[in-house]
């Protein structure tokens, strides 16, 4: 009992001492905030510097709280508003946001308008054009475009882990057929490298803040996006030129044929036991050619050149650039989603497809199993098995002179 009482007494003493210290500290802090009488301050007072020019603060207590009760309040000019609410230049900004022509430093035909007028883009509210563009980009292009790319990647991953690489059923013969000439491969690789550079830079600029910024930080991310923006701008024209070359080189063999319908109805035999016979390019490749290379390529290339300000005799106003960006971003996402499948089939999806574009040659067994009608035309002599001057060696490489 004595020990417990002593312990309680010591605890009470410590609590009292702590409270006393806290009280003294609070009192000292409160004393520091008291206004010191100049007569009691032995230190000489320094004169406050005179207030010069520039923006001056406004005392909120000097602003009339009932200024908006004036019946003419909403129609006041900026000079009238300054009399009752100094610093309130709402009339000026009302005119600016309403599209009233003034004078700015914008080097466009719209140099007189600081803020664009009201517009309603597809997917936006009726608001100023800049805000409408932002709503379309942030509410539609970014979330749905990113989702489309993720869905395409997940679908390809699932297909690979369930089906695996498409292998040859028969043994290779060692006899080679030239599938792509050197010029065809050069045109394809230039276009492919430009496409990958544009795709990576575009994805980082559009979606990088969601998956890359939290990892590398704002400083490195800012430098990286600035560098990739310049890569995107300079590689774009190269992509356009190479796209035109690719179209001209491969358009003849991508013309539709009556056998394409059967291929499409059976999905090329992708989910069955055997592939559907096709010519040099099957119907799936032709859909990619006309839908991806020609249609989406035309839209992406045209809008991209417009954003690069390389299209002659047009006005690069903010409104035109906003529309061009929305078209460019939407078409580019669709194009990337389509070509992800092409890249997959040309690398992991089919054995020998990458080698065909690398060396230009395929084995007879590969040609017969994957493009039987093309192989039959070669065996019948309608198409030469060797279109280049050099003959392939046993490894499928052109023989050296």
Coordinates of C-alpha atoms in Angstrom, one line a residue:
X1 CA 0.0 0.0 0.0
X2 CA 2.8 2.4 0.9
X3 CA 4.6 1.6 -2.3
X4 CA 1.5 2.2 -4.5
X5 CA 0.8 5.5 -2.8
X6 CA 4.4 6.6 -3.3
X7 CA 4.2 5.6 -7.0
X8 CA 1.0 7.5 -7.5
X9 CA 2.5 10.5 -5.8
X10 CA 5.5 10.6 -8.0
X11 CA 3.3 10.2 -11.1
X12 CA 1.2 13.1 -10.0
X13 CA 4.3 15.2 -9.4
X14 CA 5.6 14.5 -12.9
X15 CA 2.3 15.4 -14.5
X16 CA 2.1 18.6 -12.5
X17 CA 5.7 19.5 -13.5
X18 CA 5.0 18.8 -17.2
X19 CA 1.8 20.9 -17.1
X20 CA 3.8 23.7 -15.5
X21 CA 6.5 23.6 -18.2
X22 CA 3.9 23.6 -21.0
X23 CA 2.1 26.5 -19.3
X24 CA 5.3 28.5 -19.1
X25 CA 6.2 27.8 -22.8
X26 CA 2.7 28.8 -23.9
X27 CA 3.0 32.0 -21.9
X28 CA 6.4 32.8 -23.4
X29 CA 5.1 32.2 -26.9
X30 CA 2.1 34.4 -26.3
X31 CA 4.3 37.2 -24.9
X32 CA 6.3 37.1 -28.2
X33 CA 3.2 38.0 -30.2
X34 CA 2.3 41.0 -28.1
X35 CA 2.8 44.4 -29.7
X36 CA 5.8 46.2 -28.2
X37 CA 5.3 49.8 -27.3
X38 CA 8.0 51.9 -29.1
X39 CA 8.6 53.9 -25.9
X40 CA 9.6 50.7 -24.1
X41 CA 11.8 49.4 -26.9
X42 CA 15.4 50.6 -26.4
X43 CA 16.3 49.7 -29.9
X44 CA 16.0 52.5 -32.5
X45 CA 13.1 52.1 -34.9
X46 CA 13.9 51.6 -38.6
X47 CA 11.7 53.7 -40.9
X48 CA 9.6 51.5 -43.2
X49 CA 10.7 51.9 -46.9
X50 CA 8.4 53.9 -49.0
X51 CA 6.1 51.8 -51.2
X52 CA 7.2 52.2 -54.8
X53 CA 5.4 51.3 -58.1
X54 CA 4.1 47.9 -59.2
X55 CA 1.0 46.0 -58.1
X56 CA -0.4 47.2 -54.8
X57 CA -2.4 45.1 -52.4
X58 CA -6.1 45.8 -51.8
X59 CA -7.6 45.9 -48.3
X60 CA -10.6 43.7 -48.4
X61 CA -12.3 45.9 -45.8
X62 CA -12.1 48.8 -48.2
X63 CA -14.1 47.0 -50.9
X64 CA -17.8 47.6 -50.8
X65 CA -19.5 44.4 -49.9
X66 CA -22.8 45.5 -51.5
X67 CA -21.3 46.5 -54.8
X68 CA -23.2 43.8 -56.7
X69 CA -26.5 45.3 -55.6
X70 CA -26.1 48.0 -58.2
X71 CA -28.7 47.3 -61.0
X72 CA -26.0 48.2 -63.5
X73 CA -23.3 46.0 -61.8
X74 CA -23.1 43.4 -64.6
X75 CA -22.8 46.0 -67.3
X76 CA -20.1 48.2 -65.6
X77 CA -17.0 49.0 -67.6
X78 CA -13.7 48.3 -66.0
X79 CA -13.3 52.0 -65.1
X80 CA -16.6 52.0 -63.3
X81 CA -15.8 48.7 -61.5
X82 CA -12.6 50.1 -60.2
X83 CA -14.5 52.8 -58.3
X84 CA -16.4 50.4 -56.2
X85 CA -14.1 47.3 -56.3
X86 CA -10.5 48.3 -57.0
X87 CA -8.6 45.4 -58.5
X88 CA -11.7 43.7 -59.9
X89 CA -11.3 43.7 -63.6
X90 CA -14.0 41.1 -64.3
X91 CA -15.5 43.2 -67.2
X92 CA -12.2 42.9 -69.2
X93 CA -12.1 39.1 -68.7
X94 CA -15.8 38.8 -69.6
X95 CA -15.0 40.4 -72.9
X96 CA -11.9 38.2 -73.4
X97 CA -13.8 35.0 -72.7
X98 CA -16.6 36.1 -75.0
X99 CA -14.3 36.3 -78.0
X100 CA -14.2 40.1 -78.2
X101 CA -11.5 41.2 -80.6
X102 CA -8.6 43.0 -79.0
X103 CA -4.8 42.8 -79.4
X104 CA -2.4 40.0 -78.3
X105 CA 1.0 38.8 -79.4
X106 CA -0.3 35.6 -80.9
X107 CA 1.3 35.2 -84.4
X108 CA -1.9 33.9 -85.9
X109 CA -4.8 35.4 -87.8
X110 CA -6.6 35.1 -84.5
X111 CA -4.1 37.4 -82.8
X112 CA -6.9 39.6 -81.5
X113 CA -8.5 37.0 -79.3
X114 CA -6.8 35.9 -76.1
X115 CA -9.4 33.3 -75.2
X116 CA -11.4 31.4 -77.9
X117 CA -15.1 31.6 -78.1
X118 CA -17.6 28.9 -77.1
X119 CA -17.7 25.7 -79.1
X120 CA -19.0 22.1 -78.5
X121 CA -16.7 19.4 -79.8
X122 CA -17.9 15.8 -80.0
X123 CA -17.7 14.6 -76.4
X124 CA -17.4 18.0 -74.8
X125 CA -19.7 20.5 -73.1
X126 CA -20.5 23.9 -74.6
X127 CA -17.6 25.9 -73.4
X128 CA -14.5 27.8 -74.6
X129 CA -12.7 26.0 -77.4
X130 CA -9.6 25.4 -75.3
X131 CA -11.5 23.9 -72.5
X132 CA -13.6 21.8 -74.9
X133 CA -10.4 20.4 -76.4
X134 CA -9.1 19.6 -73.0
X135 CA -12.4 17.7 -72.1
X136 CA -12.2 15.6 -75.3
X137 CA -8.6 14.8 -74.7
X138 CA -8.8 14.0 -71.0
X139 CA -12.3 12.4 -70.9
X140 CA -12.2 10.4 -74.1
X141 CA -8.9 10.1 -76.0
X142 CA -6.7 9.4 -73.0
X143 CA -8.9 6.9 -71.0
X144 CA -10.4 5.0 -73.9
X145 CA -7.3 5.1 -76.1
X146 CA -5.2 3.8 -73.2
X147 CA -7.7 1.1 -72.5
X148 CA -7.8 0.0 -76.1
X149 CA -4.0 -0.4 -76.2
X150 CA -4.0 -2.3 -72.9
X151 CA -6.8 -4.6 -74.1
X152 CA -4.9 -5.3 -77.3
X153 CA -1.7 -6.2 -75.3
X154 CA -3.6 -8.4 -72.9
X155 CA -5.4 -10.2 -75.7
X156 CA -2.1 -10.9 -77.5
X157 CA -0.5 -12.1 -74.3
X158 CA -3.4 -14.5 -73.6
X159 CA -3.3 -15.7 -77.2
X160 CA 0.4 -16.4 -76.9
X161 CA 0.2 -18.2 -73.6
X162 CA -2.7 -20.3 -74.8
X163 CA -1.8 -21.0 -78.4
X164 CA 2.0 -20.4 -78.4
X165 CA 4.0 -19.8 -81.6
X166 CA 2.6 -21.2 -84.8
X167 CA 5.0 -23.8 -85.9
X168 CA 5.5 -25.7 -89.2
X169 CA 3.8 -29.0 -89.5
X170 CA 6.1 -30.4 -92.1
X171 CA 9.9 -30.6 -92.3
X172 CA 11.8 -27.9 -94.0
X173 CA 13.1 -28.8 -97.5
X174 CA 16.1 -26.5 -97.5
X175 CA 14.9 -25.0 -100.8
X176 CA 14.3 -21.2 -100.5
X177 CA 11.8 -18.9 -102.0
X178 CA 12.4 -15.1 -102.1
X179 CA 9.5 -13.5 -100.3
X180 CA 10.8 -9.9 -100.0
X181 CA 13.4 -8.2 -102.1
X182 CA 16.1 -6.0 -100.6
X183 CA 14.2 -2.8 -101.5
X184 CA 10.9 -4.1 -100.1
X185 CA 12.7 -5.0 -96.8
X186 CA 14.5 -1.6 -96.7
X187 CA 11.2 0.2 -97.1
X188 CA 9.5 -1.9 -94.5
X189 CA 12.2 -1.5 -91.9
X190 CA 12.5 2.3 -92.3
X191 CA 8.8 2.5 -91.9
X192 CA 8.7 0.1 -89.0
X193 CA 11.5 1.9 -87.1
X194 CA 9.8 5.3 -87.7
X195 CA 6.5 3.8 -86.5
X196 CA 8.0 2.4 -83.3
X197 CA 9.8 5.7 -82.5
X198 CA 6.5 7.6 -83.0
X199 CA 4.5 5.1 -81.1
X200 CA 6.9 5.1 -78.0
X201 CA 7.2 8.9 -78.0
X202 CA 3.4 9.3 -78.4
X203 CA 2.6 6.9 -75.7
X204 CA 5.0 8.6 -73.2
X205 CA 3.7 12.0 -74.0
X206 CA 0.0 11.0 -73.8
X207 CA 0.1 8.3 -71.0
X208 CA 3.6 8.7 -69.4
X209 CA 2.4 10.8 -66.4
X210 CA 0.3 7.8 -65.3
X211 CA 2.9 5.0 -65.4
X212 CA 6.3 6.7 -65.9
X213 CA 6.2 10.0 -63.9
X214 CA 5.7 8.3 -60.5
X215 CA 8.8 6.1 -61.1
X216 CA 11.4 8.5 -62.6
X217 CA 10.2 11.8 -61.1
X218 CA 9.2 15.1 -62.6
X219 CA 12.7 16.3 -63.5
X220 CA 13.7 13.3 -65.6
X221 CA 10.2 12.9 -67.0
X222 CA 10.1 16.6 -68.1
X223 CA 13.5 16.2 -69.9
X224 CA 12.4 12.9 -71.5
X225 CA 9.1 14.1 -72.8
X226 CA 10.7 17.2 -74.2
X227 CA 13.3 15.1 -76.0
X228 CA 10.6 12.7 -77.3
X229 CA 8.5 15.5 -78.5
X230 CA 11.3 16.6 -80.8
X231 CA 11.9 13.1 -81.9
X232 CA 8.2 12.8 -82.7
X233 CA 8.2 16.0 -84.7
X234 CA 11.3 15.1 -86.8
X235 CA 10.5 11.4 -87.3
X236 CA 7.0 12.2 -88.4
X237 CA 7.8 13.4 -91.9
X238 CA 10.2 10.4 -92.4
X239 CA 7.3 8.1 -91.5
X240 CA 5.0 9.8 -94.0
X241 CA 7.5 9.3 -96.8
X242 CA 8.3 5.7 -95.9
X243 CA 4.5 5.0 -95.6
X244 CA 4.0 6.2 -99.2
X245 CA 6.8 4.0 -100.4
X246 CA 5.5 1.0 -98.5
X247 CA 2.0 1.6 -100.0
X248 CA 3.4 1.8 -103.6
X249 CA 5.6 -1.3 -103.2
X250 CA 3.0 -3.6 -101.7
X251 CA -0.3 -2.3 -103.1
X252 CA -0.3 -4.8 -106.1
X253 CA -0.2 -7.9 -103.9
X254 CA -2.8 -6.5 -101.5
X255 CA -5.6 -6.1 -104.0
X256 CA -8.7 -8.1 -102.9
X257 CA -9.3 -11.5 -104.4
X258 CA -12.3 -13.9 -104.3
X259 CA -10.3 -16.2 -101.9
X260 CA -10.1 -13.5 -99.3
X261 CA -13.8 -14.0 -98.3
X262 CA -13.2 -17.6 -97.4
X263 CA -10.2 -16.7 -95.4
X264 CA -12.2 -14.1 -93.4
X265 CA -15.1 -16.4 -92.8
X266 CA -12.8 -19.0 -91.2
X267 CA -10.5 -16.4 -89.6
X268 CA -7.6 -17.8 -91.5
X269 CA -7.9 -21.1 -89.7
X270 CA -6.3 -19.5 -86.7
X271 CA -8.6 -21.3 -84.3
X272 CA -8.8 -24.5 -86.3
X273 CA -6.5 -27.2 -87.4
X274 CA -5.2 -25.9 -90.8
X275 CA -4.7 -22.5 -92.4
X276 CA -6.9 -21.3 -95.2
X277 CA -5.0 -21.1 -98.5
X278 CA -4.0 -17.5 -99.5
X279 CA -1.9 -15.6 -102.0
X280 CA 1.2 -13.7 -101.1
X281 CA -0.7 -11.8 -98.5
X282 CA -3.7 -13.2 -96.8
X283 CA -7.0 -11.4 -96.1
X284 CA -5.9 -10.4 -92.6
X285 CA -2.8 -8.7 -93.9
X286 CA -4.9 -7.0 -96.6
X287 CA -7.3 -5.6 -94.0
X288 CA -4.3 -4.3 -92.1
X289 CA -2.9 -2.8 -95.3
X290 CA -6.0 -1.0 -96.4
X291 CA -7.3 -0.2 -92.9
X292 CA -4.1 0.6 -91.1
X293 CA -1.5 1.6 -93.8
X294 CA -3.8 3.4 -96.2
X295 CA -6.8 4.8 -94.3
X296 CA -5.5 5.3 -90.8
X297 CA -2.0 6.1 -92.2
X298 CA -3.5 8.8 -94.4
X299 CA -5.3 10.3 -91.5
X300 CA -2.4 10.1 -89.1
X301 CA 0.1 11.4 -91.7
X302 CA -2.1 14.3 -92.8
X303 CA -3.0 15.5 -89.3
X304 CA 0.6 15.0 -88.2
X305 CA 2.0 17.2 -91.0
X306 CA -0.7 19.8 -90.1
X307 CA 0.5 19.8 -86.5
X308 CA 4.1 20.1 -87.7
X309 CA 2.9 23.1 -89.7
X310 CA 4.1 21.6 -92.9
X311 CA 0.9 21.8 -94.9
X312 CA 0.9 24.8 -97.2
X313 CA -1.8 27.4 -97.7
X314 CA -3.7 26.8 -94.5
X315 CA -4.1 28.8 -91.3
X316 CA -2.6 27.2 -88.2
X317 CA -5.1 28.7 -85.8
X318 CA -5.7 27.3 -82.3
X319 CA -9.0 25.9 -83.4
X320 CA -7.6 24.1 -86.4
X321 CA -4.7 22.7 -84.3
X322 CA -7.1 21.5 -81.7
X323 CA -9.2 19.6 -84.3
X324 CA -6.1 18.3 -85.9
X325 CA -4.8 17.0 -82.6
X326 CA -8.0 15.2 -81.7
X327 CA -8.1 13.5 -85.2
X328 CA -4.4 12.7 -85.0
X329 CA -4.5 11.2 -81.5
X330 CA -7.6 9.1 -82.2
X331 CA -6.4 7.7 -85.4
X332 CA -2.9 7.0 -84.0
X333 CA -4.3 5.0 -81.1
X334 CA -6.4 2.9 -83.5
X335 CA -3.4 2.4 -85.8
X336 CA -1.2 1.3 -82.9
X337 CA -3.8 -1.2 -81.7
X338 CA -4.0 -2.7 -85.2
X339 CA -0.3 -2.9 -85.7
X340 CA 0.3 -4.6 -82.4
X341 CA -1.2 -7.7 -83.9
X342 CA 1.0 -7.3 -87.0
X343 CA 4.1 -6.9 -84.8
X344 CA 3.1 -10.0 -82.8
X345 CA 2.6 -12.2 -85.8
X346 CA 5.9 -11.0 -87.3
X347 CA 7.9 -11.9 -84.2
X348 CA 6.5 -14.2 -81.6
X349 CA 3.3 -15.4 -83.3
X350 CA 4.7 -17.3 -86.3
X351 CA 7.9 -19.2 -86.7
X352 CA 9.9 -17.9 -89.7
X353 CA 7.9 -14.7 -90.2
X354 CA 10.7 -12.5 -88.7
X355 CA 13.4 -14.4 -90.7
X356 CA 11.4 -13.7 -93.9
X357 CA 11.6 -9.9 -93.4
X358 CA 15.2 -10.1 -92.1
X359 CA 16.7 -12.3 -94.9
X360 CA 14.0 -12.0 -97.5
X361 CA 13.7 -15.8 -97.9
X362 CA 11.4 -18.5 -96.6
X363 CA 11.5 -22.3 -96.9
X364 CA 9.2 -24.0 -99.4
X365 CA 7.4 -25.7 -96.5
X366 CA 6.7 -22.3 -94.9
X367 CA 5.4 -21.0 -98.2
X368 CA 3.1 -24.0 -98.8
X369 CA 1.7 -24.1 -95.3
X370 CA 1.1 -20.3 -94.7
X371 CA 0.5 -19.0 -98.3
X372 CA -0.5 -22.1 -100.4
X373 CA -1.9 -20.2 -103.4
X374 CA 1.2 -18.0 -103.6
X375 CA 3.3 -21.2 -103.5
X376 CA 1.2 -22.9 -106.2
X377 CA 1.7 -19.9 -108.5
X378 CA 5.4 -20.1 -108.0
X379 CA 5.5 -23.8 -108.7
X380 CA 3.4 -23.2 -111.8
X381 CA 5.8 -20.5 -113.0
X382 CA 3.4 -17.6 -112.8
X383 CA 5.6 -15.9 -110.2
X384 CA 9.4 -16.3 -110.1
X385 CA 10.8 -17.9 -107.0
X386 CA 13.8 -15.6 -107.2
X387 CA 13.2 -12.0 -108.1
X388 CA 16.6 -10.6 -107.2
X389 CA 19.7 -11.1 -109.2
X390 CA 21.5 -13.0 -106.4
X391 CA 20.6 -16.6 -105.6
X392 CA 20.2 -17.7 -102.0
X393 CA 22.6 -20.0 -100.3
X394 CA 21.7 -22.9 -98.0
X395 CA 21.1 -20.6 -95.1
X396 CA 18.6 -18.5 -97.0
X397 CA 21.0 -15.6 -97.5
X398 CA 21.7 -14.2 -101.0
X399 CA 24.8 -15.7 -102.5
X400 CA 27.8 -13.3 -102.7
X401 CA 29.2 -12.5 -106.2

